[in-house]
Each structure stands twice: as structure tokens, then as C-alpha cells.
Amino acid sequence: MASNPRKGHRYRELCREVRNMGAPCALCGGPIRYDITGPEAGKHPDAFTLDHVVPLSLGGELLDITNARAAHRRCNSARGNRVAPARRDTSRRWYRR
Ligand SMILES: [Zn+2]
């Protein structure tokens, strides 16, 4: 059975590196709640996630720091597999699924 690289040591290292930069969300430009960690971060919409500039499904490198950036959980999941960052008008409301 293939092991999941997202659970690997190098992936966690990369996450920590990007997180340590403390950058705003690459998709909407808003501040990320870096104070949210642990199990809460897995559900909180403003929590940090590692976003890939070129999505993995389109051949992007999982472990390349130049393909990694910080994004909100909600922005990352809303973006899906589009390559161009969707910078939305902040007055526009996101629809909840
Ligand atoms: Zn965002």
C-alpha cells in the first residue's frame, strides 16, 4: 500500500516553514489565524493551511517550498483546482456548502 506523503515528515517540515513566515492568505490577502493550532485548526475556516500554487492534481510538487504558500482553510477549499489565485471582492459573500 502506498504511504500518504501528506503525513510524512518532510511535509510537516514544509508546513512549519510556511507557517513560520506568518504571511497573509495568498488567496484573499486577509490575516490568517496562526494562533489556532491542534485539532481546532482542522475545522476553523480562518486557520492556516498549506496551499499549493500548482495544485497537486495538476502535477504540482507536494514538497517544494516554491510551490507552497499560506492560505485560509476556507479559501484553500473554495479554490479547488484552479491554478490562478482567485482574489475575490471582499464585499462578496462566500456561499456555504
Ligand atoms: Zn483567505
mmCIF file with all atom_site columns, C-alpha atoms and ligand atoms in Angstrom:
data_model
loop_
_atom_site.group_PDB
_atom_site.id
_atom_site.type_symbol
_atom_site.label_atom_id
_atom_site.label_alt_id
_atom_site.label_comp_id
_atom_site.label_asym_id
_atom_site.label_entity_id
_atom_site.label_seq_id
_atom_site.pdbx_PDB_ins_code
_atom_site.Cartn_x
_atom_site.Cartn_y
_atom_site.Cartn_z
_atom_site.occupancy
_atom_site.B_iso_or_equiv
_atom_site.pdbx_formal_charge
_atom_site.auth_seq_id
_atom_site.auth_comp_id
_atom_site.auth_asym_id
_atom_site.auth_atom_id
_atom_site.pdbx_PDB_model_num
ATOM   1  C  CA . MET A 1 1  ? 0.000   0.000  0.000   1.00 0.00 ? 1  MET A CA 1
ATOM   2  C  CA . ALA A 1 2  ? 1.340   3.437  -0.893  1.00 0.00 ? 2  ALA A CA 1
ATOM   3  C  CA . SER A 1 3  ? 2.054   5.715  2.027   1.00 0.00 ? 3  SER A CA 1
ATOM   4  C  CA . ASN A 1 4  ? 0.441   9.123  2.078   1.00 0.00 ? 4  ASN A CA 1
ATOM   5  C  CA . PRO A 1 5  ? 3.128   11.812 1.537   1.00 0.00 ? 5  PRO A CA 1
ATOM   6  C  CA . ARG A 1 6  ? 0.930   14.393 3.281   1.00 0.00 ? 6  ARG A CA 1
ATOM   7  C  CA . LYS A 1 7  ? 1.502   12.531 6.505   1.00 0.00 ? 7  LYS A CA 1
ATOM   8  C  CA . GLY A 1 8  ? 5.250   12.400 6.012   1.00 0.00 ? 8  GLY A CA 1
ATOM   9  C  CA . HIS A 1 9  ? 7.989   14.112 7.970   1.00 0.00 ? 9  HIS A CA 1
ATOM   10 C  CA . ARG A 1 10 ? 9.073   16.364 5.099   1.00 0.00 ? 10 ARG A CA 1
ATOM   11 C  CA . TYR A 1 11 ? 5.542   17.577 4.536   1.00 0.00 ? 11 TYR A CA 1
ATOM   12 C  CA . ARG A 1 12 ? 5.201   18.554 8.184   1.00 0.00 ? 12 ARG A CA 1
ATOM   13 C  CA . GLU A 1 13 ? 8.534   20.386 7.981   1.00 0.00 ? 13 GLU A CA 1
ATOM   14 C  CA . LEU A 1 14 ? 7.326   22.319 4.949   1.00 0.00 ? 14 LEU A CA 1
ATOM   15 C  CA . CYS A 1 15 ? 4.075   23.240 6.703   1.00 0.00 ? 15 CYS A CA 1
ATOM   16 C  CA . ARG A 1 16 ? 6.019   24.522 9.666   1.00 0.00 ? 16 ARG A CA 1
ATOM   17 C  CA . GLU A 1 17 ? 8.330   26.584 7.466   1.00 0.00 ? 17 GLU A CA 1
ATOM   18 C  CA . VAL A 1 18 ? 5.456   28.258 5.626   1.00 0.00 ? 18 VAL A CA 1
ATOM   19 C  CA . ARG A 1 19 ? 3.571   28.770 8.882   1.00 0.00 ? 19 ARG A CA 1
ATOM   20 C  CA . ASN A 1 20 ? 6.626   30.397 10.457  1.00 0.00 ? 20 ASN A CA 1
ATOM   21 C  CA . MET A 1 21 ? 6.650   33.039 7.715   1.00 0.00 ? 21 MET A CA 1
ATOM   22 C  CA . GLY A 1 22 ? 3.373   34.331 9.130   1.00 0.00 ? 22 GLY A CA 1
ATOM   23 C  CA . ALA A 1 23 ? 2.210   35.533 5.713   1.00 0.00 ? 23 ALA A CA 1
ATOM   24 C  CA . PRO A 1 24 ? -1.360  36.667 4.999   1.00 0.00 ? 24 PRO A CA 1
ATOM   25 C  CA . CYS A 1 25 ? -3.633  34.419 2.963   1.00 0.00 ? 25 CYS A CA 1
ATOM   26 C  CA . ALA A 1 26 ? -2.268  34.037 -0.590  1.00 0.00 ? 26 ALA A CA 1
ATOM   27 C  CA . LEU A 1 27 ? -5.793  33.809 -1.980  1.00 0.00 ? 27 LEU A CA 1
ATOM   28 C  CA . CYS A 1 28 ? -7.710  36.647 -0.291  1.00 0.00 ? 28 CYS A CA 1
ATOM   29 C  CA . GLY A 1 29 ? -4.938  38.671 1.366   1.00 0.00 ? 29 GLY A CA 1
ATOM   30 C  CA . GLY A 1 30 ? -6.606  38.544 4.771   1.00 0.00 ? 30 GLY A CA 1
ATOM   31 C  CA . PRO A 1 31 ? -4.756  37.739 8.005   1.00 0.00 ? 31 PRO A CA 1
ATOM   32 C  CA . ILE A 1 32 ? -4.569  34.079 8.943   1.00 0.00 ? 32 ILE A CA 1
ATOM   33 C  CA . ARG A 1 33 ? -5.346  32.942 12.485  1.00 0.00 ? 33 ARG A CA 1
ATOM   34 C  CA . TYR A 1 34 ? -1.928  31.466 13.228  1.00 0.00 ? 34 TYR A CA 1
ATOM   35 C  CA . ASP A 1 35 ? -2.926  31.220 16.875  1.00 0.00 ? 35 ASP A CA 1
ATOM   36 C  CA . ILE A 1 36 ? -5.304  28.391 16.024  1.00 0.00 ? 36 ILE A CA 1
ATOM   37 C  CA . THR A 1 37 ? -3.437  25.114 16.275  1.00 0.00 ? 37 THR A CA 1
ATOM   38 C  CA . GLY A 1 38 ? -4.144  21.496 17.023  1.00 0.00 ? 38 GLY A CA 1
ATOM   39 C  CA . PRO A 1 39 ? -7.497  19.850 16.300  1.00 0.00 ? 39 PRO A CA 1
ATOM   40 C  CA . GLU A 1 40 ? -9.260  23.246 16.112  1.00 0.00 ? 40 GLU A CA 1
ATOM   41 C  CA . ALA A 1 41 ? -7.164  24.201 13.071  1.00 0.00 ? 41 ALA A CA 1
ATOM   42 C  CA . GLY A 1 42 ? -8.615  21.247 11.187  1.00 0.00 ? 42 GLY A CA 1
ATOM   43 C  CA . LYS A 1 43 ? -12.070 22.830 11.240  1.00 0.00 ? 43 LYS A CA 1
ATOM   44 C  CA . HIS A 1 44 ? -11.620 26.565 11.654  1.00 0.00 ? 44 HIS A CA 1
ATOM   45 C  CA . PRO A 1 45 ? -12.240 28.488 8.373   1.00 0.00 ? 45 PRO A CA 1
ATOM   46 C  CA . ASP A 1 46 ? -9.613  31.144 9.216   1.00 0.00 ? 46 ASP A CA 1
ATOM   47 C  CA . ALA A 1 47 ? -6.929  28.676 10.271  1.00 0.00 ? 47 ALA A CA 1
ATOM   48 C  CA . PHE A 1 48 ? -3.684  28.144 8.379   1.00 0.00 ? 48 PHE A CA 1
ATOM   49 C  CA . THR A 1 49 ? -3.469  25.615 5.576   1.00 0.00 ? 49 THR A CA 1
ATOM   50 C  CA . LEU A 1 50 ? -0.677  24.920 3.159   1.00 0.00 ? 50 LEU A CA 1
ATOM   51 C  CA . ASP A 1 51 ? -1.803  25.877 -0.330  1.00 0.00 ? 51 ASP A CA 1
ATOM   52 C  CA . HIS A 1 52 ? -0.054  24.750 -3.495  1.00 0.00 ? 52 HIS A CA 1
ATOM   53 C  CA . VAL A 1 53 ? 0.464   27.284 -6.285  1.00 0.00 ? 53 VAL A CA 1
ATOM   54 C  CA . VAL A 1 54 ? 0.184   24.498 -8.843  1.00 0.00 ? 54 VAL A CA 1
ATOM   55 C  CA . PRO A 1 55 ? -2.350  22.013 -7.442  1.00 0.00 ? 55 PRO A CA 1
ATOM   56 C  CA . LEU A 1 56 ? -1.084  18.512 -6.812  1.00 0.00 ? 56 LEU A CA 1
ATOM   57 C  CA . SER A 1 57 ? -3.782  17.157 -9.104  1.00 0.00 ? 57 SER A CA 1
ATOM   58 C  CA . LEU A 1 58 ? -2.209  19.172 -11.933 1.00 0.00 ? 58 LEU A CA 1
ATOM   59 C  CA . GLY A 1 59 ? 1.284   17.907 -11.277 1.00 0.00 ? 59 GLY A CA 1
ATOM   60 C  CA . GLY A 1 60 ? 2.391   20.443 -8.640  1.00 0.00 ? 60 GLY A CA 1
ATOM   61 C  CA . GLU A 1 61 ? 5.195   19.466 -6.301  1.00 0.00 ? 61 GLU A CA 1
ATOM   62 C  CA . LEU A 1 62 ? 3.973   18.490 -2.847  1.00 0.00 ? 62 LEU A CA 1
ATOM   63 C  CA . LEU A 1 63 ? 7.265   19.121 -1.068  1.00 0.00 ? 63 LEU A CA 1
ATOM   64 C  CA . ASP A 1 64 ? 8.629   22.111 -2.992  1.00 0.00 ? 64 ASP A CA 1
ATOM   65 C  CA . ILE A 1 65 ? 8.660   25.291 -0.905  1.00 0.00 ? 65 ILE A CA 1
ATOM   66 C  CA . THR A 1 66 ? 8.420   27.417 -4.061  1.00 0.00 ? 66 THR A CA 1
ATOM   67 C  CA . ASN A 1 67 ? 5.092   25.721 -4.778  1.00 0.00 ? 67 ASN A CA 1
ATOM   68 C  CA . ALA A 1 68 ? 3.822   26.259 -1.246  1.00 0.00 ? 68 ALA A CA 1
ATOM   69 C  CA . ARG A 1 69 ? 2.150   29.244 0.377   1.00 0.00 ? 69 ARG A CA 1
ATOM   70 C  CA . ALA A 1 70 ? -0.166  30.069 3.229   1.00 0.00 ? 70 ALA A CA 1
ATOM   71 C  CA . ALA A 1 71 ? -3.928  30.197 2.812   1.00 0.00 ? 71 ALA A CA 1
ATOM   72 C  CA . HIS A 1 72 ? -7.062  30.164 4.941   1.00 0.00 ? 72 HIS A CA 1
ATOM   73 C  CA . ARG A 1 73 ? -8.717  26.805 5.251   1.00 0.00 ? 73 ARG A CA 1
ATOM   74 C  CA . ARG A 1 74 ? -11.886 28.256 3.719   1.00 0.00 ? 74 ARG A CA 1
ATOM   75 C  CA . CYS A 1 75 ? -10.033 29.891 0.797   1.00 0.00 ? 75 CYS A CA 1
ATOM   76 C  CA . ASN A 1 76 ? -7.990  26.796 0.097   1.00 0.00 ? 76 ASN A CA 1
ATOM   77 C  CA . SER A 1 77 ? -11.020 24.538 -0.038  1.00 0.00 ? 77 SER A CA 1
ATOM   78 C  CA . ALA A 1 78 ? -13.061 27.073 -2.042  1.00 0.00 ? 78 ALA A CA 1
ATOM   79 C  CA . ARG A 1 79 ? -10.311 27.383 -4.620  1.00 0.00 ? 79 ARG A CA 1
ATOM   80 C  CA . GLY A 1 80 ? -10.384 23.775 -5.711  1.00 0.00 ? 80 GLY A CA 1
ATOM   81 C  CA . ASN A 1 81 ? -8.050  23.020 -8.587  1.00 0.00 ? 81 ASN A CA 1
ATOM   82 C  CA . ARG A 1 82 ? -7.841  26.352 -10.343 1.00 0.00 ? 82 ARG A CA 1
ATOM   83 C  CA . VAL A 1 83 ? -4.259  27.478 -10.975 1.00 0.00 ? 83 VAL A CA 1
ATOM   84 C  CA . ALA A 1 84 ? -4.859  31.220 -10.977 1.00 0.00 ? 84 ALA A CA 1
ATOM   85 C  CA . PRO A 1 85 ? -5.408  32.555 -7.467  1.00 0.00 ? 85 PRO A CA 1
ATOM   86 C  CA . ALA A 1 86 ? -8.995  33.709 -7.170  1.00 0.00 ? 86 ALA A CA 1
ATOM   87 C  CA . ARG A 1 87 ? -8.759  37.070 -5.499  1.00 0.00 ? 87 ARG A CA 1
ATOM   88 C  CA . ARG A 1 88 ? -12.333 37.860 -4.596  1.00 0.00 ? 88 ARG A CA 1
ATOM   89 C  CA . ASP A 1 89 ? -14.014 41.125 -3.838  1.00 0.00 ? 89 ASP A CA 1
ATOM   90 C  CA . THR A 1 90 ? -14.300 41.147 -0.050  1.00 0.00 ? 90 THR A CA 1
ATOM   91 C  CA . SER A 1 91 ? -17.816 42.553 -0.239  1.00 0.00 ? 91 SER A CA 1
ATOM   92 C  CA . ARG A 1 92 ? -18.877 39.351 -1.928  1.00 0.00 ? 92 ARG A CA 1
ATOM   93 C  CA . ARG A 1 93 ? -20.216 36.653 0.325   1.00 0.00 ? 93 ARG A CA 1
ATOM   94 C  CA . TRP A 1 94 ? -18.996 33.092 0.193   1.00 0.00 ? 94 TRP A CA 1
ATOM   95 C  CA . TYR A 1 95 ? -21.669 30.502 -0.139  1.00 0.00 ? 95 TYR A CA 1
ATOM   96 C  CA . ARG A 1 96 ? -21.564 27.779 2.436   1.00 0.00 ? 96 ARG A CA 1
ATOM   97 C  CA . ARG A 1 97 ? -21.816 24.291 1.126   1.00 0.00 ? 97 ARG A CA 1
HETATM 98 ZN ZN . ZN  B 2 .  ? -8.091  33.745 2.650   1.00 0.00 ? 1  ZN  B ZN 1
#
